[in-house]
Structure formats: C-alpha cells, structure tokens
Short mmCIF file of C-alpha atoms in Angstrom, two decimals:
data_model
loop_
_atom_site.label_atom_id
_atom_site.label_comp_id
_atom_site.label_asym_id
_atom_site.label_seq_id
_atom_site.Cartn_x
_atom_site.Cartn_y
_atom_site.Cartn_z
CA UNK Q 29 17.64 51.35 43.74
CA UNK Q 30 20.68 53.74 41.62
CA UNK Q 31 20.13 53.45 37.90
CA UNK Q 32 24.19 53.39 37.73
CA UNK Q 33 27.39 51.69 38.18
CA UNK Q 34 30.39 53.13 39.59
CA UNK Q 35 32.09 54.98 37.12
CA UNK Q 36 35.00 52.37 37.46
CA UNK Q 37 32.20 50.18 36.10
CA UNK Q 38 31.56 52.65 32.92
CA UNK Q 39 30.80 50.48 29.82
CA UNK Q 40 31.91 52.18 26.36
CA UNK Q 41 28.89 51.18 24.14
CA UNK Q 42 27.57 52.18 20.00
CA UNK Q 43 24.59 52.59 18.45
CA UNK Q 44 23.45 52.84 14.74
CA UNK Q 45 21.56 56.02 13.83
CA UNK Q 46 19.74 57.25 11.40
CA UNK Q 47 20.86 59.87 8.91
CA UNK Q 48 20.28 63.29 10.06
CA UNK Q 49 19.24 60.94 13.79
CA UNK Q 50 22.99 61.35 14.99
CA UNK Q 51 22.86 64.78 17.01
CA UNK Q 52 18.91 63.51 18.44
CA UNK Q 53 21.16 60.83 19.45
CA UNK Q 54 23.95 62.24 20.82
CA UNK Q 55 21.86 65.02 23.06
CA UNK Q 56 19.48 62.01 24.29
CA UNK Q 57 23.06 59.42 25.31
CA UNK Q 58 24.14 62.96 26.88
CA UNK Q 59 20.77 64.32 28.53
CA UNK Q 60 19.61 60.47 29.57
CA UNK Q 61 22.52 58.40 30.66
CA UNK Q 62 25.09 61.39 31.96
CA UNK Q 63 26.91 59.67 28.67
CA UNK Q 64 30.87 60.67 28.58
CA UNK Q 65 33.15 60.40 25.60
CA UNK Q 66 30.80 60.50 23.06
CA UNK Q 67 32.08 60.90 19.74
CA UNK Q 68 29.49 61.18 16.62
CA UNK Q 69 30.67 59.42 13.23
CA UNK Q 70 27.73 59.13 10.49
CA UNK Q 71 25.46 56.58 11.21
CA UNK Q 72 27.18 56.13 14.33
CA UNK Q 73 27.51 57.66 17.89
CA UNK Q 74 29.78 55.81 20.38
CA UNK Q 75 29.52 56.67 23.89
CA UNK Q 76 30.18 55.53 27.37
CA UNK Q 77 27.79 55.41 31.07
CA UNK Q 78 27.81 54.50 34.10
CA UNK Q 79 24.22 54.04 33.03
CA UNK Q 80 22.31 50.20 33.72
CA UNK Q 81 21.36 48.72 30.37
CA UNK Q 82 18.44 48.33 31.13
CA UNK Q 83 17.81 52.09 30.55
CA UNK Q 84 20.88 52.25 27.84
CA UNK Q 85 17.90 49.88 26.02
CA UNK Q 86 15.84 52.84 26.13
CA UNK Q 87 17.37 54.97 23.69
CA UNK Q 88 14.68 56.36 21.61
CA UNK Q 89 16.98 57.81 18.78
CA UNK Q 90 18.91 54.85 18.40
CA UNK Q 91 18.35 51.80 15.59
CA UNK Q 92 20.39 48.63 17.38
CA UNK Q 93 23.32 49.23 20.48
CA UNK Q 94 25.90 47.32 20.61
CA UNK Q 95 29.23 47.03 22.74
CA UNK Q 96 31.98 48.26 21.53
CA UNK Q 97 34.61 46.05 20.61
CA UNK Q 98 37.30 47.59 19.56
CA UNK Q 99 37.84 51.10 17.83
CA UNK Q 100 40.99 51.99 15.48
CA UNK Q 101 42.19 53.49 12.65
CA UNK Q 102 41.88 53.23 8.71
CA UNK Q 103 44.59 50.47 7.55
CA UNK Q 104 45.46 52.79 5.24
CA UNK Q 105 46.91 50.51 2.86
CA UNK Q 106 49.57 51.42 -0.10
CA UNK Q 107 47.79 51.11 -3.72
CA UNK Q 108 48.75 47.65 -5.25
CA UNK Q 109 48.25 46.09 -1.99
CA UNK Q 110 47.96 41.99 -2.37
CA UNK Q 111 44.92 40.14 -0.62
CA UNK Q 112 47.53 37.95 1.45
CA UNK Q 113 49.70 41.60 2.66
CA UNK Q 114 45.97 42.99 3.85
CA UNK Q 115 44.92 39.87 6.10
CA UNK Q 116 48.07 40.15 7.39
CA UNK Q 117 48.23 43.43 8.09
CA UNK Q 118 44.48 43.48 9.34
CA UNK Q 119 45.08 40.47 11.25
CA UNK Q 120 48.29 42.09 13.08
CA UNK Q 121 45.64 45.31 14.07
CA UNK Q 122 43.01 43.56 15.57
CA UNK Q 123 44.62 41.08 17.41
CA UNK Q 124 47.21 42.27 19.13
CA UNK Q 125 45.68 42.20 22.73
CA UNK Q 126 44.10 38.94 23.63
CA UNK Q 127 42.91 40.69 26.94
CA UNK Q 128 40.84 43.18 25.29
CA UNK Q 129 38.96 39.84 23.85
CA UNK Q 130 38.12 38.42 26.49
CA UNK Q 131 37.32 40.33 28.09
CA UNK Q 132 34.87 42.22 25.79
CA UNK Q 133 33.18 38.38 26.27
CA UNK Q 134 33.02 39.49 29.85
CA UNK Q 135 30.86 42.43 30.44
CA UNK Q 136 28.75 41.35 27.22
CA UNK Q 137 28.08 38.33 29.37
CA UNK Q 138 27.46 40.32 32.36
CA UNK Q 139 24.89 42.91 30.22
CA UNK Q 140 22.59 39.79 29.15
CA UNK Q 141 22.99 38.55 32.83
CA UNK Q 142 21.08 41.63 33.85
CA UNK Q 143 18.92 41.83 30.64
CA UNK Q 144 17.66 38.26 31.78
CA UNK Q 145 16.89 39.79 35.65
CA UNK Q 146 15.20 42.61 33.76
CA UNK Q 147 12.79 40.28 31.49
CA UNK Q 148 11.96 38.43 34.46
CA UNK Q 149 11.04 41.34 36.29
CA UNK Q 150 9.08 43.14 34.14
CA UNK Q 151 7.36 39.30 34.05
CA UNK Q 152 6.86 39.24 37.65
CA UNK Q 153 5.55 43.11 37.38
CA UNK Q 154 3.15 41.63 34.58
CA UNK Q 155 1.31 38.59 36.57
CA UNK Q 156 0.79 40.58 39.83
CA UNK Q 157 -1.07 43.01 37.56
CA UNK Q 158 -3.06 40.71 35.99
CA UNK Q 159 -3.61 38.76 39.86
CA UNK Q 160 -4.67 42.34 40.93
CA UNK Q 161 -7.32 42.55 37.98
CA UNK Q 162 -8.76 38.96 38.83
CA UNK Q 163 -9.19 39.73 42.00
CA UNK Q 164 -11.64 43.03 40.96
CA UNK Q 165 -10.04 45.12 43.79
CA UNK Q 166 -11.30 48.49 40.80
CA UNK Q 167 -10.06 50.18 37.77
CA UNK Q 168 -8.58 52.64 40.51
CA UNK Q 169 -6.75 50.57 43.00
CA UNK Q 170 -5.37 48.71 39.72
CA UNK Q 171 -3.57 51.48 38.86
CA UNK Q 172 -1.86 52.74 41.74
CA UNK Q 173 -0.78 48.66 41.34
CA UNK Q 174 0.70 49.44 38.20
CA UNK Q 175 2.44 52.42 39.43
CA UNK Q 176 4.08 50.85 42.30
CA UNK Q 177 4.62 47.88 40.25
CA UNK Q 178 6.97 50.33 37.97
CA UNK Q 179 8.37 52.15 40.68
CA UNK Q 180 9.51 49.12 42.01
CA UNK Q 181 10.58 46.69 38.97
CA UNK Q 182 15.01 48.10 39.08
CA UNK Q 183 14.34 46.91 42.39
CA UNK Q 184 12.75 43.63 41.76
CA UNK Q 185 15.15 43.14 38.52
CA UNK Q 186 18.70 43.93 41.13
CA UNK Q 187 17.27 41.95 43.75
CA UNK Q 188 16.17 38.85 42.09
CA UNK Q 189 20.45 39.41 40.24
CA UNK Q 190 21.89 39.28 43.41
CA UNK Q 191 19.66 36.69 44.78
CA UNK Q 192 20.31 33.59 41.80
CA UNK Q 193 23.98 34.63 41.94
CA UNK Q 194 23.84 34.19 45.84
CA UNK Q 195 22.21 31.06 45.00
CA UNK Q 196 25.18 30.21 42.45
CA UNK Q 197 27.71 31.07 45.38
CA UNK Q 198 26.11 28.89 47.40
CA UNK Q 199 25.84 25.91 44.81
CA UNK Q 200 29.04 26.18 43.80
CA UNK Q 201 30.77 25.54 47.88
CA UNK Q 202 27.84 22.74 48.10
CA UNK Q 203 28.92 20.86 45.36
CA UNK Q 204 32.77 20.70 44.58
CA UNK Q 205 32.77 19.10 41.21
CA UNK Q 206 30.44 21.78 39.58
CA UNK Q 207 32.13 24.77 37.50
CA UNK Q 208 32.43 27.65 39.73
CA UNK Q 209 32.18 30.07 36.69
CA UNK Q 210 29.94 30.39 33.97
CA UNK Q 211 30.11 27.97 30.88
CA UNK Q 212 30.03 30.74 28.04
CA UNK Q 213 27.59 28.34 26.05
CA UNK Q 214 24.81 29.56 28.75
CA UNK Q 215 24.32 32.65 26.83
CA UNK Q 216 22.84 30.66 24.08
CA UNK Q 217 19.68 30.83 26.03
CA UNK Q 218 19.79 34.55 25.47
CA UNK Q 219 20.80 34.68 21.55
CA UNK Q 220 17.32 33.05 21.06
CA UNK Q 221 15.76 35.82 22.27
CA UNK Q 222 18.49 38.35 21.79
CA UNK Q 223 20.33 37.90 18.77
CA UNK Q 224 20.61 40.06 16.26
CA UNK Q 225 18.78 39.43 12.64
CA UNK Q 226 21.83 40.23 10.47
CA UNK Q 227 22.90 39.64 6.75
CA UNK Q 228 23.64 35.88 6.34
CA UNK Q 229 25.53 36.95 2.79
CA UNK Q 230 28.29 38.49 4.56
CA UNK Q 231 28.73 35.70 7.60
CA UNK Q 232 32.03 33.60 7.77
CA UNK Q 233 31.91 30.60 6.20
CA UNK Q 234 32.74 27.60 8.45
CA UNK Q 235 34.45 25.65 6.07
CA UNK Q 236 36.08 28.29 5.82
CA UNK Q 237 37.59 28.74 9.07
CA UNK Q 238 40.14 27.09 11.24
CA UNK Q 239 39.68 26.26 14.35
CA UNK Q 240 39.59 23.58 17.34
CA UNK Q 241 36.46 21.00 17.20
CA UNK Q 242 34.77 21.03 20.23
CA UNK Q 243 32.85 18.25 21.15
CA UNK Q 244 32.45 18.26 23.93
CA UNK Q 245 28.91 18.48 25.97
CA UNK Q 246 27.95 21.36 27.27
CA UNK Q 247 26.27 21.84 30.80
CA UNK Q 248 22.59 23.41 30.94
CA UNK Q 249 22.16 26.49 30.19
CA UNK Q 250 21.53 29.75 32.69
CA UNK Q 251 21.84 32.85 31.77
CA UNK Q 252 20.37 34.15 34.62
CA UNK Q 253 22.67 32.78 37.72
CA UNK Q 254 26.20 34.08 34.79
CA UNK Q 255 29.68 35.18 36.63
CA UNK Q 256 32.03 37.80 36.15
CA UNK Q 257 34.38 35.46 35.59
CA UNK Q 258 35.31 32.62 33.37
CA UNK Q 259 37.82 30.42 32.65
CA UNK Q 260 40.18 29.13 29.93
CA UNK Q 261 38.74 26.43 28.80
CA UNK Q 262 35.66 28.05 28.76
CA UNK Q 263 36.68 30.80 26.75
CA UNK Q 264 38.16 28.18 24.07
CA UNK Q 265 34.23 27.58 23.94
CA UNK Q 266 33.09 30.19 22.64
CA UNK Q 267 30.83 29.91 19.69
CA UNK Q 268 30.41 33.38 17.20
CA UNK Q 269 29.94 34.12 13.53
CA UNK Q 270 31.27 37.95 11.87
CA UNK Q 271 29.07 40.22 9.63
CA UNK Q 272 31.15 42.47 7.77
CA UNK Q 273 30.82 45.75 6.04
CA UNK Q 274 33.64 46.78 4.13
CA UNK Q 275 34.70 50.92 2.28
CA UNK Q 276 36.46 52.30 0.72
CA UNK Q 277 39.95 51.00 -0.60
CA UNK Q 278 40.69 48.60 1.97
CA UNK Q 279 37.11 46.68 -0.30
CA UNK Q 280 39.84 46.67 -3.50
CA UNK Q 281 41.86 43.83 -1.08
CA UNK Q 282 39.38 42.51 0.29
CA UNK Q 283 35.79 41.93 -0.04
CA UNK Q 284 33.30 41.85 3.18
CA UNK Q 285 33.06 37.81 2.83
CA UNK Q 286 36.80 37.39 2.22
CA UNK Q 287 37.22 39.94 5.58
CA UNK Q 288 34.68 37.80 7.86
CA UNK Q 289 36.78 35.19 7.00
CA UNK Q 290 40.26 36.36 7.97
CA UNK Q 291 38.84 37.28 11.22
CA UNK Q 292 37.33 34.78 11.54
CA UNK Q 293 40.27 32.32 11.33
CA UNK Q 294 42.17 34.88 13.69
CA UNK Q 295 39.49 34.48 17.15
CA UNK Q 296 40.20 30.64 16.21
CA UNK Q 297 43.49 31.29 16.75
CA UNK Q 298 44.01 33.75 18.94
CA UNK Q 299 41.18 32.16 21.49
CA UNK Q 300 39.77 28.78 19.98
CA UNK Q 301 36.39 30.51 18.87
CA UNK Q 302 33.79 28.72 16.36
CA UNK Q 303 32.36 29.77 13.61
CA UNK Q 304 28.61 28.98 13.98
CA UNK Q 305 26.41 30.48 11.58
CA UNK Q 306 23.11 28.84 13.12
CA UNK Q 307 23.15 29.39 15.90
CA UNK Q 308 26.83 31.19 17.24
CA UNK Q 309 26.79 32.98 21.00
CA UNK Q 310 28.11 36.02 20.19
CA UNK Q 311 27.72 37.63 17.03
CA UNK Q 312 30.55 40.13 16.00
CA UNK Q 313 29.44 43.20 13.36
CA UNK Q 314 33.16 45.10 11.90
CA UNK Q 315 33.31 48.23 10.24
CA UNK Q 316 35.72 49.00 8.16
CA UNK Q 317 36.42 52.09 5.80
CA UNK Q 318 38.35 54.93 4.96
CA UNK Q 319 37.90 56.60 8.51
CA UNK Q 320 38.07 53.98 11.27
CA UNK Q 321 37.59 50.48 12.31
CA UNK Q 322 34.61 49.75 14.45
CA UNK Q 323 33.70 46.02 16.03
CA UNK Q 324 30.75 45.81 18.46
CA UNK Q 325 28.75 42.90 19.30
CA UNK Q 326 24.67 43.84 18.97
CA UNK Q 327 23.80 44.05 22.49
CA UNK Q 328 20.10 42.82 21.62
CA UNK Q 329 18.48 40.69 19.19
CA UNK Q 330 15.32 43.36 18.28
CA UNK Q 331 16.67 47.04 17.14
CA UNK Q 332 15.69 49.67 19.38
CA UNK Q 333 13.36 51.26 16.62
CA UNK Q 334 11.07 48.18 16.93
CA UNK Q 335 9.39 49.03 19.81
CA UNK Q 336 7.82 46.84 22.02
CA UNK Q 337 4.25 48.89 22.89
CA UNK Q 338 3.44 49.73 19.00
CA UNK Q 339 1.38 46.95 17.26
CA UNK Q 340 0.63 48.48 14.02
CA UNK Q 341 3.79 50.80 12.57
CA UNK Q 342 3.28 53.65 10.41
CA UNK Q 343 5.96 56.59 10.14
CA UNK Q 344 9.00 55.33 11.53
CA UNK Q 345 9.46 55.14 15.68
CA UNK Q 346 12.71 57.35 15.92
CA UNK Q 347 11.45 60.32 13.45
CA UNK Q 348 8.14 60.59 15.19
CA UNK Q 349 10.50 60.84 18.78
CA UNK Q 350 12.69 63.14 17.06
CA UNK Q 351 9.56 64.94 15.10
CA UNK Q 352 8.52 65.32 19.23
CA UNK Q 353 11.04 66.09 21.05
CA UNK Q 354 11.33 69.58 18.88
CA UNK Q 355 8.40 70.38 20.21
CA UNK Q 356 9.47 70.92 23.49
CA UNK Q 357 6.17 69.50 24.97
CA UNK Q 358 6.05 70.71 28.56
CA UNK Q 359 3.77 69.59 31.42
CA UNK Q 360 0.41 71.06 30.66
CA UNK Q 361 0.54 70.93 27.09
CA UNK Q 362 -1.99 70.54 24.66
CA UNK Q 363 -0.76 68.47 21.68
CA UNK Q 364 -2.03 68.52 18.34
CA UNK Q 365 -1.65 66.03 15.27
CA UNK Q 366 -4.01 66.64 12.15
CA UNK Q 367 -3.22 63.81 10.19
CA UNK Q 368 -1.95 61.29 12.68
CA UNK Q 369 -2.61 58.04 10.55
CA UNK Q 370 -1.63 55.36 12.87
CA UNK Q 371 -0.81 58.11 15.35
CA UNK Q 372 3.00 57.19 15.56
CA UNK Q 373 3.90 60.20 16.24
CA UNK Q 374 0.94 61.04 19.39
CA UNK Q 375 2.77 57.40 20.83
CA UNK Q 376 5.98 58.52 20.75
CA UNK Q 377 5.51 61.85 22.39
CA UNK Q 378 3.30 60.78 25.22
CA UNK Q 379 5.87 57.66 25.96
CA UNK Q 380 8.46 60.42 26.49
CA UNK Q 381 5.87 63.11 28.07
CA UNK Q 382 3.24 61.61 31.10
CA UNK Q 383 1.98 65.50 31.87
CA UNK Q 384 0.95 66.11 28.61
CA UNK Q 385 -2.34 65.50 26.79
CA UNK Q 386 -2.86 64.99 22.88
CA UNK Q 387 -5.07 65.35 20.08
CA UNK Q 388 -5.15 62.76 17.24
CA UNK Q 389 -6.93 64.10 14.01
CA UNK Q 390 -7.83 62.30 10.69
CA UNK Q 391 -10.50 62.09 7.90
CA UNK Q 392 -9.94 58.55 7.39
CA UNK Q 393 -12.12 55.59 9.05
CA UNK Q 394 -9.36 53.32 8.88
CA UNK Q 395 -6.83 54.71 9.89
CA UNK Q 396 -8.64 56.23 13.63
CA UNK Q 397 -8.96 52.08 13.57
CA UNK Q 398 -5.59 51.24 13.97
CA UNK Q 399 -4.68 54.51 16.05
CA UNK Q 400 -7.39 53.35 18.49
CA UNK Q 401 -6.19 49.59 18.44
CA UNK Q 402 -2.24 51.36 18.57
CA UNK Q 403 -3.44 53.78 21.98
CA UNK Q 404 -5.17 50.56 22.94
CA UNK Q 405 -2.20 48.13 22.71
CA UNK Q 406 0.25 51.33 24.30
CA UNK Q 407 -1.61 51.59 27.31
CA UNK Q 408 -2.57 55.26 27.26
CA UNK Q 409 -5.93 55.27 28.50
CA UNK Q 410 -7.00 58.86 28.11
CA UNK Q 411 -3.64 60.75 27.49
CA UNK Q 412 -4.56 60.51 24.33
CA UNK Q 413 -7.91 61.24 21.90
CA UNK Q 414 -8.81 60.98 18.37
CA UNK Q 415 -10.87 62.54 16.22
CA UNK Q 416 -12.64 62.59 13.17
CA UNK Q 417 -12.29 65.56 10.88
CA UNK Q 418 -10.39 66.84 7.60
CA UNK Q 419 -6.90 68.81 8.24
CA UNK Q 420 -7.92 71.83 6.41
CA UNK Q 421 -11.26 72.25 8.96
CA UNK Q 422 -10.20 71.17 12.65
CA UNK Q 423 -13.15 71.54 14.76
CA UNK Q 424 -10.63 73.28 17.36
CA UNK Q 425 -10.73 77.23 18.59
CA UNK Q 426 -8.14 79.88 17.86
CA UNK Q 427 -5.39 79.73 19.62
CA UNK Q 428 -5.92 77.03 21.42
CA UNK Q 429 -2.97 74.49 20.68
CA UNK Q 430 -0.04 74.23 22.53
CA UNK Q 431 2.11 72.15 19.73
CA UNK Q 432 1.26 70.78 16.40
CA UNK Q 433 3.23 67.60 14.91
CA UNK Q 434 2.36 66.00 11.41
CA UNK Q 435 3.73 63.62 8.96
CA UNK Q 436 2.33 64.92 5.84
CA UNK Q 437 1.79 61.83 3.69
CA UNK Q 438 3.60 61.38 0.40
CA UNK Q 439 5.36 58.74 -1.33
CA UNK Q 440 4.46 55.67 -2.34
CA UNK Q 441 3.40 54.14 0.22
CA UNK Q 442 0.93 56.84 1.42
CA UNK Q 443 -2.27 56.15 -1.34
CA UNK Q 444 -3.78 59.77 -0.14
CA UNK Q 445 -7.59 61.04 -1.92
CA UNK Q 446 -6.25 64.75 -2.27
CA UNK Q 447 -3.28 66.53 -3.85
CA UNK Q 448 -0.93 67.06 -1.45
CA UNK Q 449 0.77 70.40 -3.16
CA UNK Q 450 -2.54 71.95 -3.74
CA UNK Q 451 -4.00 71.47 -0.40
CA UNK Q 452 -1.36 72.49 1.54
CA UNK Q 453 -2.11 76.34 1.88
CA UNK Q 454 -4.98 75.34 3.47
CA UNK Q 455 -3.38 72.74 6.14
CA UNK Q 456 -0.57 74.92 6.61
CA UNK Q 457 -2.86 77.92 7.90
CA UNK Q 458 -5.08 75.50 9.61
CA UNK Q 459 -2.26 74.73 11.92
CA UNK Q 460 -1.29 78.28 12.58
CA UNK Q 461 -4.88 79.04 13.78
CA UNK Q 462 -5.18 77.03 16.04
CA UNK Q 463 -1.38 77.66 17.42
CA UNK Q 464 -0.92 79.71 20.11
CA UNK Q 465 1.60 82.52 20.44
CA UNK Q 466 4.41 80.64 20.72
CA UNK Q 467 3.45 77.33 19.83
CA UNK Q 468 5.44 75.24 17.90
CA UNK Q 469 5.16 74.23 14.54
CA UNK Q 470 6.51 70.74 13.63
CA UNK Q 471 6.33 68.55 10.71
CA UNK Q 472 8.11 66.36 8.50
CA UNK Q 473 7.63 66.96 4.18
CA UNK Q 474 9.07 65.88 1.45
CA UNK Q 475 11.84 67.72 -0.95
CA UNK Q 476 8.71 68.67 -3.40
CA UNK Q 477 6.72 70.33 -0.21
CA UNK Q 478 9.07 71.74 1.26
CA UNK Q 479 10.30 73.56 -1.94
CA UNK Q 480 6.34 74.56 -2.05
CA UNK Q 481 6.18 75.79 2.31
CA UNK Q 482 9.56 77.49 1.82
CA UNK Q 483 8.05 79.42 -1.42
CA UNK Q 484 4.25 79.89 0.27
CA UNK Q 485 5.45 81.29 4.22
CA UNK Q 486 8.11 83.70 1.86
CA UNK Q 487 5.87 84.84 -0.40
CA UNK Q 488 3.30 85.72 2.63
CA UNK Q 489 6.10 87.30 5.37
CA UNK Q 490 7.14 89.51 1.91
CA UNK Q 491 3.63 90.43 0.74
CA UNK Q 492 2.54 91.34 -2.52
CA UNK Q 493 3.12 95.35 -3.91
CA UNK Q 494 0.47 97.26 -4.41
CA UNK Q 495 0.17 95.70 -8.66
CA UNK Q 496 0.45 92.25 -7.15
CA UNK Q 497 -2.36 90.18 -6.56
CA UNK Q 498 -0.74 87.40 -3.36
CA UNK Q 499 -1.73 83.87 -4.85
CA UNK Q 500 0.41 80.95 -4.06
CA UNK Q 501 2.63 79.75 -5.90
CA UNK Q 502 2.19 77.03 -8.96
CA UNK Q 503 0.72 73.66 -7.94
CA UNK Q 504 -0.82 74.95 -4.90
CA UNK Q 505 -4.84 76.02 -4.81
CA UNK Q 506 -5.22 79.33 -3.91
CA UNK Q 507 -6.45 80.10 -0.41
CA UNK Q 508 -8.42 83.16 1.96
CA UNK Q 509 -4.42 82.57 4.61
CA UNK Q 510 -3.87 85.42 6.17
CA UNK Q 511 0.26 87.24 6.66
CA UNK Q 512 1.94 84.20 7.80
CA UNK Q 513 3.59 84.56 12.21
CA UNK Q 514 5.28 81.45 11.24
CA UNK Q 515 8.17 81.83 12.60
CA UNK Q 516 11.41 79.60 11.08
CA UNK Q 517 13.80 77.80 13.60
CA UNK Q 518 15.44 74.99 11.82
CA UNK Q 519 15.14 72.41 8.46
CA UNK Q 520 16.54 68.61 9.04
CA UNK Q 521 17.17 66.31 6.14
CA UNK Q 522 16.58 62.87 7.36
CA UNK Q 523 16.49 59.44 5.95
CA UNK Q 524 13.09 57.58 5.46
CA UNK Q 525 14.60 55.17 4.44
CA UNK Q 526 14.14 54.77 0.24
CA UNK Q 527 13.26 58.24 0.22
CA UNK Q 528 14.62 61.16 2.32
CA UNK Q 529 12.04 63.84 3.97
CA UNK Q 530 13.05 67.24 6.38
CA UNK Q 531 11.82 68.05 9.34
CA UNK Q 532 10.71 71.55 9.90
CA UNK Q 533 10.23 73.38 13.33
CA UNK Q 534 8.35 77.02 13.24
CA UNK Q 535 6.98 78.83 15.89
CA UNK Q 536 4.17 81.40 16.22
CA UNK Q 537 5.26 84.85 16.62
#
C-alpha cells in the first residue's frame, strides 16, 4: 500500500525541536518523508510532505508536530506604536484571507480522521496478536503473525478509512434528513485523546472575546466518518483557544495575553468561531517575533518526544535518537552503551536499526532492573542484552565492538558514586579498547567534562616531550592509557532542558 499522497495533496507542517536538534530533524524529514521546501529556523523546522500523517507522526528528532496555518514576515512596527494601532495591523495581516483559515481546518479535520483510523487499526492488530497468543500457536507462529500484522497495519488503516467513508455516503443517500458533511464538533472526541497540553496563562479569556453565541445542540460525534468538506454553518460552530508566544518589538506594544485576545476577537468576527478554554475543538499556537509570524494547529496531544514504547524515561529520547544516528549503525553491527542507565539510548537505537545487536552495561542493579523493564516493554526481545559490569573494566575483547554510544552521567539529576572527571581517562580508554578499527564513539558530556576530554585527547595526540611525563589534566586520575587512536569528527551543543550538553563523535583509526 502506498504511504504517500499525490504531490497535489502535499501538506505543509512544522515541528519544534530542541536547541541543537534542528539539523537532525532537517535530515530526517528529507530522508524519511521526502520532504520539500524545508526551512530551518531556531527551534523549528518547516516542510511539505505528501507522506501519510502516521509516517509524519513517527519523526524521532521532533518535539511536537503542527499543521502550518500561516507563515509570514514580522510586523515591523515603528517604535512607540500604540497598542490599538498594533492590534489593527496584526488583525489586518492575519485575517485578510478567510479561505486560508477554513482550508486549514478542513485539512486538520482530514488528518485527524486518518489518525483515528490508524489508532483503530493498531488496536485491531493488538487484539489479533493477543488472540493468536491465547490460541497457543507457539512463539514462532506468534512472531510470524506479528510481523505480518505490522506489514498489514497501513492497509488496514486505509481500508478502515475508506470503509467508513463508503458507509457514511450510503447513510447520506438513504436518509435525506442527515447532514451530508461532518459537523466539526465531531473532532472533540479526538481532542480528548489528541489535544495538546499548553500553558493556561497565555490562553484567551473567553469573557473578554466577542463572538457569536452558539447554543445549538451538536450531533453525535464520530471522527472516523469525517468528510473533506464543511458547510458554512459547521464552520461557524468551531470552538477554539489560542496559545501565544511573543518576543521582540511587538512584545513592547502587546503582551502575549493581549495578542491572544486580539486573535480570538478576529477569528470570532471573521468566522463566527467561539472561544473555549476547557474543551476546544481547535488549538491554535501563535509565535510572533522580530524574525517571523508562525501560526499552527497541533496534530497530537502528546509530544512526539514522549515515546509510547518507553516505560521509564532517562535521557531525553530525541537526544538518544540523535546520538544513535551519529553512530551510523549498519546491519550486523554490535553496539555497546557502557553506562546504559535505564537503556534509553539502546531502545532508541534498536527501534531504528532492526538488524543490529545491542549490549547495555551498568554497575547499578536498580538501573539495570529499569533497563530490563524498558526492554521488555518495548518488546525488543533478544536484540538487547544487559550486563552488570564497570565501565572502567568492560568484560569484552579488544577491537570487538562496532560502535560505542554513551551518556556519561552529570548534573544534579544524577547521583553518581564516582568522580566522573577523575575516572574519565579510564572510562575513555576502555571505550577505545573495545572499539574495532573504523568503529565510532559517540558520547554526551557536560561542558566541564567536554573540556577535560579535549585536554586529555590533545595530550594523547601530542605526546610528552623527552623530559616530561604524560600526566592527565588537573582533576583527572592518572592512568596507564596508550596513545589515542580516536580521531575527532564533530562536536555539537544540545539543550537538555535546564542545562546544555555536548555530543562528541570520534572514529577509531
């Protein structure tokens, strides 16, 4: 079954990304979605794709996914512009094209229908898998069934979607009194499962926004039967809320809350929509800065970064995925995380690379237990193995591993029992020892550890003079490590939330 639409049905999206992750996301949308018109701005990536929305939703480097509603240049208001003037200019810019808004809502409704069909198909697959297990056909047959079920998932999704449309069309022909299009209020069922979590402090005050008072009863809601067309009455029944972020010169004229009120009032006048903070059908995110105006509609309730296959979170999943992608894992590779913690890096890598094997090592029993629970929850089976050992004495042969990926613990979140700065030479030497020639080392370090590592490798590459002893930099434990064969390829600063980290990539020569 084709996983793409025709080029004429291409959809314009944007995703948010953590600082430093934008380049990973650009590469991913091009590689996985054949995306076009890709634009990278700080914290966001805009792109067009004809891929089905379920494939778009599977992006790993993105934080959140939005349907792009409007992209525009900044207002560029003169200094000392009055709030009233700023409000007028803003409304004139954003609400000049009514069809742009109604068209976006139709597209959003269609995508929500596809997502609903996907969820039902996934549920059907899971039910069949459980039934197969209960019938006791054995592990081998169960495994074959699961593989075939997954291959059939997309066919089931499309068949279910088309079946619903056919049934809906038949009901329309049989019952003239029924509406021939979807009431957009049907989407509230999706809102209960897909509506995004947002900052209430920036939402519209419904008591301060003018709009039509819609009191008509709504029909029974069923997103699965949504149509691609909507009539005028349905467009007037849309409920919404706005979340706004405003920076730059405009923020000196209007606060984010005031801009939300301006946008809400404009939508109510233009389309007759009604503001609803508690259970809106649509959520509109607005970001206005000195560089751009960006409006979008969230497509999922939970962030894409919240993985459904991870039970206990450790390192942020997007960062773990990025580190695994830098390792350039190939079929048949053996990959080791010598300080695996709860196993986030291993799980992200194993989800992406089905034909490689993975080993997680940790000295802490509690961490290994959580890693094992995560492995079981992700249904990775024998593809991921766990071992209790010290990262300074890995029980692995020299030159036996194709890639080492490691997040060295740091920060207040991690209560390590060792001095990472002092032990870094030993840890690094063990990683280097087990790597085969041409193997890749990817490590995530704090800025302080990154600086120490650079000093260490610089000393190892330069070597001591005839009257000098090779001693580690201050704060490091002396060790009998040999001349480094690790060649630096890249370093990248990424945001870990309250602090930053640096990803380093080395290749063993």
